[in-house]
Structure formats: structure tokens, C-alpha cells
JSON list of C-alpha atoms in Angstrom, two decimals:
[
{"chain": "L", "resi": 1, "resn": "UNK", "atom": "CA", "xyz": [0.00, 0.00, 0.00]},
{"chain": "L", "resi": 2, "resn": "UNK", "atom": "CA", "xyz": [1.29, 3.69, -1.02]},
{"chain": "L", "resi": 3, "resn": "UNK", "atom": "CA", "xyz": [2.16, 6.04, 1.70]},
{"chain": "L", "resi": 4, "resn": "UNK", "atom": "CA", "xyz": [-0.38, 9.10, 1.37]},
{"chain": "L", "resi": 5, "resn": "UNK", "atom": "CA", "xyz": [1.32, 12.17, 0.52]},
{"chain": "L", "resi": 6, "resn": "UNK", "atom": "CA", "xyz": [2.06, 14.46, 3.69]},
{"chain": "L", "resi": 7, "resn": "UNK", "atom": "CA", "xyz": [2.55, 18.11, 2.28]},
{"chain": "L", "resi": 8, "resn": "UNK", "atom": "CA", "xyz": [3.04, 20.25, 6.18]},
{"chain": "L", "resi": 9, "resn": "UNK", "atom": "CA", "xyz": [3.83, 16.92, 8.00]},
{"chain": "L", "resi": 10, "resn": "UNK", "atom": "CA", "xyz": [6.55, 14.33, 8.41]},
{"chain": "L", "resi": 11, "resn": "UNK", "atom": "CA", "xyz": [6.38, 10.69, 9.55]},
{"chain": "L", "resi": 12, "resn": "UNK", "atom": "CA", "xyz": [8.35, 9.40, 12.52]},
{"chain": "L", "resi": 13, "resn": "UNK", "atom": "CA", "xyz": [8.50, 6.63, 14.86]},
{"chain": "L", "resi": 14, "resn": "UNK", "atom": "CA", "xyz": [8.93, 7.36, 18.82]},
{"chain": "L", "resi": 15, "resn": "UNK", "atom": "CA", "xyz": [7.71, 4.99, 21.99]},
{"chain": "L", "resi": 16, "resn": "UNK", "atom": "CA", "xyz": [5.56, 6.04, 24.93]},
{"chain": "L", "resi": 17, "resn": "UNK", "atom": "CA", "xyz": [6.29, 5.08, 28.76]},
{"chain": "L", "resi": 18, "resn": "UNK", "atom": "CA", "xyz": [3.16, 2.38, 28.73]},
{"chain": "L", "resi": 19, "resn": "UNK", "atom": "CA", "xyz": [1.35, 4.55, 32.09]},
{"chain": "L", "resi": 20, "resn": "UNK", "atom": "CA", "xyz": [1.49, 7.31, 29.67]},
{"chain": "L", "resi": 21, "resn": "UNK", "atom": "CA", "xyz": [-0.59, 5.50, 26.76]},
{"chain": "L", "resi": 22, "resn": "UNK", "atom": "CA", "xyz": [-4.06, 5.18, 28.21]},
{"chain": "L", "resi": 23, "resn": "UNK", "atom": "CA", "xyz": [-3.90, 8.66, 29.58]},
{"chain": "L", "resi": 24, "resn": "UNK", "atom": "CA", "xyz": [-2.80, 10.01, 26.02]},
{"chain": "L", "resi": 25, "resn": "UNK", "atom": "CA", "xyz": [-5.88, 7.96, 24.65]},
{"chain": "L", "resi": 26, "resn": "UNK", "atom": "CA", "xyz": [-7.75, 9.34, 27.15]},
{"chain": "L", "resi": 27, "resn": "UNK", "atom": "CA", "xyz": [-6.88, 12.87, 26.61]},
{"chain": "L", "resi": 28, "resn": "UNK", "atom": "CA", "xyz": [-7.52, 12.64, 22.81]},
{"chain": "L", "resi": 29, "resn": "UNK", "atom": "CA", "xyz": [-10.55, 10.99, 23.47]},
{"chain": "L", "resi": 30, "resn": "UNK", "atom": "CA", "xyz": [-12.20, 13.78, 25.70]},
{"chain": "L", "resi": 31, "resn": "UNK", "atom": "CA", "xyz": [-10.92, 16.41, 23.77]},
{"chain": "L", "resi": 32, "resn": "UNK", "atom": "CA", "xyz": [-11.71, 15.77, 20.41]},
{"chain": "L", "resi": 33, "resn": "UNK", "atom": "CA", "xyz": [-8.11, 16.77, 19.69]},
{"chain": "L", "resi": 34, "resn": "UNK", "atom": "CA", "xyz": [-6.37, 14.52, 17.10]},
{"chain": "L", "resi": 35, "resn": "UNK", "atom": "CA", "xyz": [-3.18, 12.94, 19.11]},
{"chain": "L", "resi": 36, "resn": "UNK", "atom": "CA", "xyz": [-0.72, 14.47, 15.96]},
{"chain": "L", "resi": 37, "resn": "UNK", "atom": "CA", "xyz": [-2.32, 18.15, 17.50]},
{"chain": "L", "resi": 38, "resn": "UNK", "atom": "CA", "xyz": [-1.56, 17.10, 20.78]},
{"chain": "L", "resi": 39, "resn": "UNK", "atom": "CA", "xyz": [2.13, 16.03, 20.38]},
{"chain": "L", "resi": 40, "resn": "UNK", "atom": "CA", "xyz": [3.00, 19.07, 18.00]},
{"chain": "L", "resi": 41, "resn": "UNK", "atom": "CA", "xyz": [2.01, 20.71, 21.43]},
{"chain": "L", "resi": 42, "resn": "UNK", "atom": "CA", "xyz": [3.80, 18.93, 23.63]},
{"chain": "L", "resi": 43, "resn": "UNK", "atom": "CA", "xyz": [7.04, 19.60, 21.14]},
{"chain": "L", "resi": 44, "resn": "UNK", "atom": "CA", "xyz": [6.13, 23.20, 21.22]},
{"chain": "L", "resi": 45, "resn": "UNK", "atom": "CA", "xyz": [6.03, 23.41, 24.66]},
{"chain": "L", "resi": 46, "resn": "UNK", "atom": "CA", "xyz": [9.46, 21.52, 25.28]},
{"chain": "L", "resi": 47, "resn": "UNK", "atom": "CA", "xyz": [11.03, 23.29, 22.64]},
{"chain": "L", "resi": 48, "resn": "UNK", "atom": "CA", "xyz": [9.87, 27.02, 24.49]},
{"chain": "L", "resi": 49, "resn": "UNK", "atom": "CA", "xyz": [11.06, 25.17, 28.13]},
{"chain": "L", "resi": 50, "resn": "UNK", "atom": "CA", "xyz": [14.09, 24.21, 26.49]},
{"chain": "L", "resi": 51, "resn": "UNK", "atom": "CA", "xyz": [15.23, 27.06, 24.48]},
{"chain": "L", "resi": 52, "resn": "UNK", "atom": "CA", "xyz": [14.61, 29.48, 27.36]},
{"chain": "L", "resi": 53, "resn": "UNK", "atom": "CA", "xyz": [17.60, 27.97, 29.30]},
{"chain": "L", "resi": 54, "resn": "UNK", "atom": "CA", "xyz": [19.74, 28.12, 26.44]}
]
């Protein structure tokens, strides 16, 4: 099967701690949110926590 074309995102792989799975299920779930929204962020907000201590 053909990957579908991805024109503002990119594919990668990561792994979850497995207490942090059903809660991240959860959280989409209840919010409506789609999980890709949720973890761009998460990034955003590690990347502002992060680059602030530079």
C-alpha cells in the first residue's frame, strides 16, 4: 500500500512510557483533539522550556 502524501507533515517513529498510553488515549478521546495536534504541542512546549535555558 502507497504512503499518502504528507505536504506540512513528516512521519516518525517514537515509543511512549506504557502509564502514559491510556492517559494520552484518554486525553484525545475527551478532547476531540487529534493525538498528531496534541504532540505538536507537547514539542512546542518543550522546545519554548528548552530554548529558554539556552
Amino acid at each position: 500500500m502507497a504512503e499518502p502524501f504528507l505536504k506540512n507533515r513528516t512521519r516518525f517513529t517514537s515509543s511512549l512510557d506504557n502509564k502514559l498510553v491510556p492517559l494520552f488515549n484518554e486525553l484525545a478521546q475527551k478532547t476531540r483533539i487529534p493525538k498528531s495536534r496534541l504532540l505538536d504541542e507537547a514539542i512546542e512546549d518543550l522546545l519554548k522550556k528548552h530554548k529558554s535555558k539556552e
